[in-house]
Amino acid sequence: SKSLKPCILELGGKDPMVFCDDVKIEDVVPWAMRGCFQNCGQNCCGVERLFVYESIQSKFINTILPKVQNLRQGIPLATCGGDGDVDCGAMVMDGQIEIIQRLIDDAVSKGAKLHCGGKRNTKLNGQFYEPTVISGITSEMKISQEEVFGPVMCIVTVPDDCDEECIKLVNNCNFGLGSSVYSASQERGMKIGNAFRSGMFTV
């Protein structure tokens, strides 16, 4: 070409969010909720993979599960008959529900644990998928490699609270757009995050 042409690309990803063993769970739960369920999970840089260190995982799930189960789902727009008093809306495309269901079913068939959700919300008339929490995600599951783009919190266990293993798990994916690490030590968080293959990083 004789000249350069400006180009803007809207890229998706499998953004990781990491919770180290030294975090205060009550402080990080709101970030996990927003990262996974804002816009009903339909964000190009939304959190797709949540890496929780093994020693805090049970407490984390027990803390966040009732919050996810209490999310209000429905139509937010008054022009469509809603009152705006909702937390999660609908999927943009009905076909996305089929994609999400395929990924959830694959993960469960390979040993993942479904804590809540995991299906279309049949109580509502429209393209609604229930806010979902699923744990025990491993790298051979499609949901760890393919974009979900929906209201799904995928929890990956970081065994033995090992930073090096966390880095390996995070980087075992071809799509790195954004990433974040939560730790009581900024130095530790920076060391972990700087090893990620991602375009953006927050500590």
PDB file of N, CA, C and O in Angstrom, residues 13-63:
ATOM      1  N   GLY A  13     -11.177 -11.823  24.362  1.00  0.00           N
ATOM      2  CA  GLY A  13     -10.067 -12.422  25.098  1.00  0.00           C
ATOM      3  C   GLY A  13     -10.554 -13.431  26.115  1.00  0.00           C
ATOM      4  O   GLY A  13     -11.744 -13.725  26.220  1.00  0.00           O
ATOM      5  N   LYS A  14      -9.615 -13.972  26.865  1.00  0.00           N
ATOM      6  CA  LYS A  14      -9.893 -14.888  27.976  1.00  0.00           C
ATOM      7  C   LYS A  14      -9.232 -14.308  29.220  1.00  0.00           C
ATOM      8  O   LYS A  14      -8.382 -14.931  29.858  1.00  0.00           O
ATOM      9  N   ASP A  15      -9.617 -13.077  29.561  1.00  0.00           N
ATOM     10  CA  ASP A  15      -8.922 -12.311  30.599  1.00  0.00           C
ATOM     11  C   ASP A  15      -8.867 -13.045  31.937  1.00  0.00           C
ATOM     12  O   ASP A  15      -9.908 -13.466  32.454  1.00  0.00           O
ATOM     13  N   PRO A  16      -7.668 -13.170  32.506  1.00  0.00           N
ATOM     14  CA  PRO A  16      -7.525 -13.790  33.820  1.00  0.00           C
ATOM     15  C   PRO A  16      -7.553 -12.756  34.946  1.00  0.00           C
ATOM     16  O   PRO A  16      -7.030 -11.648  34.804  1.00  0.00           O
ATOM     17  N   MET A  17      -8.178 -13.111  36.045  1.00  0.00           N
ATOM     18  CA  MET A  17      -8.116 -12.345  37.298  1.00  0.00           C
ATOM     19  C   MET A  17      -7.597 -13.299  38.362  1.00  0.00           C
ATOM     20  O   MET A  17      -8.123 -14.403  38.520  1.00  0.00           O
ATOM     21  N   VAL A  18      -6.544 -12.885  39.068  1.00  0.00           N
ATOM     22  CA  VAL A  18      -5.870 -13.764  40.030  1.00  0.00           C
ATOM     23  C   VAL A  18      -6.070 -13.254  41.448  1.00  0.00           C
ATOM     24  O   VAL A  18      -5.847 -12.069  41.731  1.00  0.00           O
ATOM     25  N   PHE A  19      -6.480 -14.147  42.344  1.00  0.00           N
ATOM     26  CA  PHE A  19      -6.582 -13.844  43.765  1.00  0.00           C
ATOM     27  C   PHE A  19      -5.564 -14.696  44.525  1.00  0.00           C
ATOM     28  O   PHE A  19      -5.743 -15.912  44.657  1.00  0.00           O
ATOM     29  N   CYS A  20      -4.505 -14.056  44.997  1.00  0.00           N
ATOM     30  CA  CYS A  20      -3.476 -14.767  45.762  1.00  0.00           C
ATOM     31  C   CYS A  20      -4.001 -15.116  47.156  1.00  0.00           C
ATOM     32  O   CYS A  20      -5.031 -14.606  47.599  1.00  0.00           O
ATOM     33  N   ASP A  21      -3.264 -15.973  47.822  1.00  0.00           N
ATOM     34  CA  ASP A  21      -3.704 -16.471  49.122  1.00  0.00           C
ATOM     35  C   ASP A  21      -3.689 -15.412  50.218  1.00  0.00           C
ATOM     36  O   ASP A  21      -4.273 -15.623  51.286  1.00  0.00           O
ATOM     37  N   ASP A  22      -3.061 -14.254  49.982  1.00  0.00           N
ATOM     38  CA  ASP A  22      -2.950 -13.236  51.018  1.00  0.00           C
ATOM     39  C   ASP A  22      -3.982 -12.116  50.891  1.00  0.00           C
ATOM     40  O   ASP A  22      -3.897 -11.107  51.585  1.00  0.00           O
ATOM     41  N   VAL A  23      -4.962 -12.273  50.010  1.00  0.00           N
ATOM     42  CA  VAL A  23      -5.976 -11.228  49.841  1.00  0.00           C
ATOM     43  C   VAL A  23      -7.029 -11.309  50.945  1.00  0.00           C
ATOM     44  O   VAL A  23      -7.206 -12.343  51.586  1.00  0.00           O
ATOM     45  N   LYS A  24      -7.743 -10.207  51.153  1.00  0.00           N
ATOM     46  CA  LYS A  24      -8.921 -10.199  52.014  1.00  0.00           C
ATOM     47  C   LYS A  24     -10.122 -10.470  51.110  1.00  0.00           C
ATOM     48  O   LYS A  24     -10.443  -9.662  50.239  1.00  0.00           O
ATOM     49  N   ILE A  25     -10.737 -11.609  51.312  1.00  0.00           N
ATOM     50  CA  ILE A  25     -11.788 -12.060  50.403  1.00  0.00           C
ATOM     51  C   ILE A  25     -12.924 -11.050  50.293  1.00  0.00           C
ATOM     52  O   ILE A  25     -13.443 -10.783  49.193  1.00  0.00           O
ATOM     53  N   GLU A  26     -13.300 -10.438  51.412  1.00  0.00           N
ATOM     54  CA  GLU A  26     -14.407  -9.484  51.362  1.00  0.00           C
ATOM     55  C   GLU A  26     -14.076  -8.257  50.510  1.00  0.00           C
ATOM     56  O   GLU A  26     -14.979  -7.578  49.993  1.00  0.00           O
ATOM     57  N   ASP A  27     -12.785  -7.993  50.324  1.00  0.00           N
ATOM     58  CA  ASP A  27     -12.369  -6.851  49.507  1.00  0.00           C
ATOM     59  C   ASP A  27     -12.340  -7.175  48.014  1.00  0.00           C
ATOM     60  O   ASP A  27     -12.541  -6.284  47.184  1.00  0.00           O
ATOM     61  N   VAL A  28     -12.065  -8.429  47.671  1.00  0.00           N
ATOM     62  CA  VAL A  28     -11.917  -8.778  46.250  1.00  0.00           C
ATOM     63  C   VAL A  28     -13.201  -9.294  45.616  1.00  0.00           C
ATOM     64  O   VAL A  28     -13.338  -9.269  44.389  1.00  0.00           O
ATOM     65  N   VAL A  29     -14.149  -9.743  46.428  1.00  0.00           N
ATOM     66  CA  VAL A  29     -15.408 -10.265  45.886  1.00  0.00           C
ATOM     67  C   VAL A  29     -16.121  -9.259  44.977  1.00  0.00           C
ATOM     68  O   VAL A  29     -16.583  -9.623  43.887  1.00  0.00           O
ATOM     69  N   PRO A  30     -16.226  -7.976  45.368  1.00  0.00           N
ATOM     70  CA  PRO A  30     -16.893  -7.024  44.459  1.00  0.00           C
ATOM     71  C   PRO A  30     -16.220  -6.901  43.100  1.00  0.00           C
ATOM     72  O   PRO A  30     -16.897  -6.711  42.082  1.00  0.00           O
ATOM     73  N   TRP A  31     -14.902  -7.024  43.060  1.00  0.00           N
ATOM     74  CA  TRP A  31     -14.188  -6.946  41.779  1.00  0.00           C
ATOM     75  C   TRP A  31     -14.477  -8.166  40.924  1.00  0.00           C
ATOM     76  O   TRP A  31     -14.608  -8.055  39.696  1.00  0.00           O
ATOM     77  N   ALA A  32     -14.571  -9.325  41.553  1.00  0.00           N
ATOM     78  CA  ALA A  32     -14.911 -10.540  40.807  1.00  0.00           C
ATOM     79  C   ALA A  32     -16.326 -10.453  40.251  1.00  0.00           C
ATOM     80  O   ALA A  32     -16.586 -10.825  39.098  1.00  0.00           O
ATOM     81  N   MET A  33     -17.246  -9.940  41.054  1.00  0.00           N
ATOM     82  CA  MET A  33     -18.626  -9.795  40.605  1.00  0.00           C
ATOM     83  C   MET A  33     -18.724  -8.852  39.412  1.00  0.00           C
ATOM     84  O   MET A  33     -19.379  -9.157  38.413  1.00  0.00           O
ATOM     85  N   ARG A  34     -18.056  -7.715  39.518  1.00  0.00           N
ATOM     86  CA  ARG A  34     -18.115  -6.754  38.416  1.00  0.00           C
ATOM     87  C   ARG A  34     -17.406  -7.298  37.177  1.00  0.00           C
ATOM     88  O   ARG A  34     -17.901  -7.161  36.048  1.00  0.00           O
ATOM     89  N   GLY A  35     -16.257  -7.917  37.376  1.00  0.00           N
ATOM     90  CA  GLY A  35     -15.488  -8.422  36.242  1.00  0.00           C
ATOM     91  C   GLY A  35     -16.216  -9.485  35.446  1.00  0.00           C
ATOM     92  O   GLY A  35     -16.116  -9.534  34.219  1.00  0.00           O
ATOM     93  N   CYS A  36     -16.972 -10.332  36.146  1.00  0.00           N
ATOM     94  CA  CYS A  36     -17.649 -11.446  35.473  1.00  0.00           C
ATOM     95  C   CYS A  36     -19.055 -11.120  35.000  1.00  0.00           C
ATOM     96  O   CYS A  36     -19.513 -11.681  33.988  1.00  0.00           O
ATOM     97  N   PHE A  37     -19.770 -10.229  35.715  1.00  0.00           N
ATOM     98  CA  PHE A  37     -21.199 -10.057  35.435  1.00  0.00           C
ATOM     99  C   PHE A  37     -21.599  -8.677  34.918  1.00  0.00           C
ATOM    100  O   PHE A  37     -22.769  -8.473  34.583  1.00  0.00           O
ATOM    101  N   GLN A  38     -20.655  -7.738  34.842  1.00  0.00           N
ATOM    102  CA  GLN A  38     -20.992  -6.447  34.254  1.00  0.00           C
ATOM    103  C   GLN A  38     -21.403  -6.640  32.796  1.00  0.00           C
ATOM    104  O   GLN A  38     -20.779  -7.398  32.059  1.00  0.00           O
ATOM    105  N   ASN A  39     -22.470  -5.968  32.383  1.00  0.00           N
ATOM    106  CA  ASN A  39     -23.023  -6.144  31.027  1.00  0.00           C
ATOM    107  C   ASN A  39     -23.369  -7.603  30.761  1.00  0.00           C
ATOM    108  O   ASN A  39     -23.318  -8.063  29.615  1.00  0.00           O
ATOM    109  N   CYS A  40     -23.703  -8.314  31.821  1.00  0.00           N
ATOM    110  CA  CYS A  40     -24.039  -9.745  31.713  1.00  0.00           C
ATOM    111  C   CYS A  40     -22.895 -10.539  31.088  1.00  0.00           C
ATOM    112  O   CYS A  40     -23.109 -11.498  30.345  1.00  0.00           O
ATOM    113  N   GLY A  41     -21.657 -10.107  31.395  1.00  0.00           N
ATOM    114  CA  GLY A  41     -20.478 -10.815  30.899  1.00  0.00           C
ATOM    115  C   GLY A  41     -20.110 -10.505  29.469  1.00  0.00           C
ATOM    116  O   GLY A  41     -19.174 -11.094  28.924  1.00  0.00           O
ATOM    117  N   GLN A  42     -20.823  -9.563  28.846  1.00  0.00           N
ATOM    118  CA  GLN A  42     -20.582  -9.252  27.437  1.00  0.00           C
ATOM    119  C   GLN A  42     -19.644  -8.052  27.312  1.00  0.00           C
ATOM    120  O   GLN A  42     -20.034  -6.969  26.867  1.00  0.00           O
ATOM    121  N   ASN A  43     -18.408  -8.263  27.737  1.00  0.00           N
ATOM    122  CA  ASN A  43     -17.351  -7.259  27.678  1.00  0.00           C
ATOM    123  C   ASN A  43     -16.138  -7.844  26.979  1.00  0.00           C
ATOM    124  O   ASN A  43     -15.725  -8.973  27.294  1.00  0.00           O
ATOM    125  N   CYS A  44     -15.532  -7.087  26.080  1.00  0.00           N
ATOM    126  CA  CYS A  44     -14.343  -7.612  25.401  1.00  0.00           C
ATOM    127  C   CYS A  44     -13.208  -7.841  26.393  1.00  0.00           C
ATOM    128  O   CYS A  44     -12.378  -8.732  26.199  1.00  0.00           O
ATOM    129  N   CYS A  45     -13.156  -7.037  27.464  1.00  0.00           N
ATOM    130  CA  CYS A  45     -12.101  -7.227  28.465  1.00  0.00           C
ATOM    131  C   CYS A  45     -12.707  -7.643  29.804  1.00  0.00           C
ATOM    132  O   CYS A  45     -12.159  -7.353  30.864  1.00  0.00           O
ATOM    133  N   GLY A  46     -13.840  -8.345  29.742  1.00  0.00           N
ATOM    134  CA  GLY A  46     -14.430  -8.892  30.958  1.00  0.00           C
ATOM    135  C   GLY A  46     -13.624 -10.082  31.464  1.00  0.00           C
ATOM    136  O   GLY A  46     -12.849 -10.698  30.728  1.00  0.00           O
ATOM    137  N   VAL A  47     -13.809 -10.418  32.727  1.00  0.00           N
ATOM    138  CA  VAL A  47     -13.062 -11.532  33.323  1.00  0.00           C
ATOM    139  C   VAL A  47     -13.660 -12.855  32.858  1.00  0.00           C
ATOM    140  O   VAL A  47     -14.834 -13.137  33.085  1.00  0.00           O
ATOM    141  N   GLU A  48     -12.844 -13.653  32.214  1.00  0.00           N
ATOM    142  CA  GLU A  48     -13.285 -14.964  31.705  1.00  0.00           C
ATOM    143  C   GLU A  48     -12.722 -16.122  32.522  1.00  0.00           C
ATOM    144  O   GLU A  48     -13.277 -17.217  32.510  1.00  0.00           O
ATOM    145  N   ARG A  49     -11.604 -15.881  33.206  1.00  0.00           N
ATOM    146  CA  ARG A  49     -10.974 -16.946  34.004  1.00  0.00           C
ATOM    147  C   ARG A  49     -10.567 -16.358  35.348  1.00  0.00           C
ATOM    148  O   ARG A  49      -9.824 -15.389  35.407  1.00  0.00           O
ATOM    149  N   LEU A  50     -11.062 -16.962  36.419  1.00  0.00           N
ATOM    150  CA  LEU A  50     -10.772 -16.481  37.770  1.00  0.00           C
ATOM    151  C   LEU A  50      -9.867 -17.507  38.458  1.00  0.00           C
ATOM    152  O   LEU A  50     -10.289 -18.634  38.728  1.00  0.00           O
ATOM    153  N   PHE A  51      -8.625 -17.116  38.702  1.00  0.00           N
ATOM    154  CA  PHE A  51      -7.647 -18.017  39.319  1.00  0.00           C
ATOM    155  C   PHE A  51      -7.586 -17.734  40.819  1.00  0.00           C
ATOM    156  O   PHE A  51      -7.140 -16.674  41.238  1.00  0.00           O
ATOM    157  N   VAL A  52      -8.043 -18.711  41.607  1.00  0.00           N
ATOM    158  CA  VAL A  52      -8.116 -18.545  43.052  1.00  0.00           C
ATOM    159  C   VAL A  52      -7.151 -19.534  43.712  1.00  0.00           C
ATOM    160  O   VAL A  52      -7.201 -20.739  43.434  1.00  0.00           O
ATOM    161  N   TYR A  53      -6.296 -19.008  44.585  1.00  0.00           N
ATOM    162  CA  TYR A  53      -5.312 -19.869  45.238  1.00  0.00           C
ATOM    163  C   TYR A  53      -6.018 -20.888  46.140  1.00  0.00           C
ATOM    164  O   TYR A  53      -7.045 -20.588  46.757  1.00  0.00           O
ATOM    165  N   GLU A  54      -5.462 -22.071  46.160  1.00  0.00           N
ATOM    166  CA  GLU A  54      -6.132 -23.237  46.742  1.00  0.00           C
ATOM    167  C   GLU A  54      -6.590 -23.028  48.183  1.00  0.00           C
ATOM    168  O   GLU A  54      -7.699 -23.422  48.554  1.00  0.00           O
ATOM    169  N   SER A  55      -5.761 -22.407  49.024  1.00  0.00           N
ATOM    170  CA  SER A  55      -6.084 -22.305  50.451  1.00  0.00           C
ATOM    171  C   SER A  55      -7.264 -21.383  50.735  1.00  0.00           C
ATOM    172  O   SER A  55      -7.858 -21.451  51.817  1.00  0.00           O
ATOM    173  N   ILE A  56      -7.628 -20.520  49.797  1.00  0.00           N
ATOM    174  CA  ILE A  56      -8.747 -19.601  50.031  1.00  0.00           C
ATOM    175  C   ILE A  56      -9.950 -19.903  49.135  1.00  0.00           C
ATOM    176  O   ILE A  56     -10.968 -19.227  49.211  1.00  0.00           O
ATOM    177  N   GLN A  57      -9.844 -20.927  48.307  1.00  0.00           N
ATOM    178  CA  GLN A  57     -10.893 -21.151  47.319  1.00  0.00           C
ATOM    179  C   GLN A  57     -12.236 -21.486  47.947  1.00  0.00           C
ATOM    180  O   GLN A  57     -13.273 -20.948  47.532  1.00  0.00           O
ATOM    181  N   SER A  58     -12.265 -22.358  48.931  1.00  0.00           N
ATOM    182  CA  SER A  58     -13.540 -22.747  49.551  1.00  0.00           C
ATOM    183  C   SER A  58     -14.233 -21.549  50.173  1.00  0.00           C
ATOM    184  O   SER A  58     -15.450 -21.357  49.993  1.00  0.00           O
ATOM    185  N   LYS A  59     -13.478 -20.734  50.895  1.00  0.00           N
ATOM    186  CA  LYS A  59     -14.065 -19.546  51.515  1.00  0.00           C
ATOM    187  C   LYS A  59     -14.543 -18.567  50.452  1.00  0.00           C
ATOM    188  O   LYS A  59     -15.601 -17.948  50.591  1.00  0.00           O
ATOM    189  N   PHE A  60     -13.778 -18.443  49.383  1.00  0.00           N
ATOM    190  CA  PHE A  60     -14.161 -17.532  48.306  1.00  0.00           C
ATOM    191  C   PHE A  60     -15.489 -17.964  47.686  1.00  0.00           C
ATOM    192  O   PHE A  60     -16.404 -17.152  47.512  1.00  0.00           O
ATOM    193  N   ILE A  61     -15.607 -19.247  47.349  1.00  0.00           N
ATOM    194  CA  ILE A  61     -16.837 -19.744  46.731  1.00  0.00           C
ATOM    195  C   ILE A  61     -18.019 -19.593  47.675  1.00  0.00           C
ATOM    196  O   ILE A  61     -19.113 -19.161  47.270  1.00  0.00           O
ATOM    197  N   ASN A  62     -17.821 -19.933  48.952  1.00  0.00           N
ATOM    198  CA  ASN A  62     -18.906 -19.828  49.925  1.00  0.00           C
ATOM    199  C   ASN A  62     -19.356 -18.380  50.114  1.00  0.00           C
ATOM    200  O   ASN A  62     -20.526 -18.119  50.428  1.00  0.00           O
ATOM    201  N   THR A  63     -18.432 -17.448  49.922  1.00  0.00           N
ATOM    202  CA  THR A  63     -18.754 -16.032  50.082  1.00  0.00           C
ATOM    203  C   THR A  63     -19.461 -15.469  48.858  1.00  0.00           C
ATOM    204  O   THR A  63     -20.429 -14.708  48.968  1.00  0.00           O
TER     205      THR A  63
END
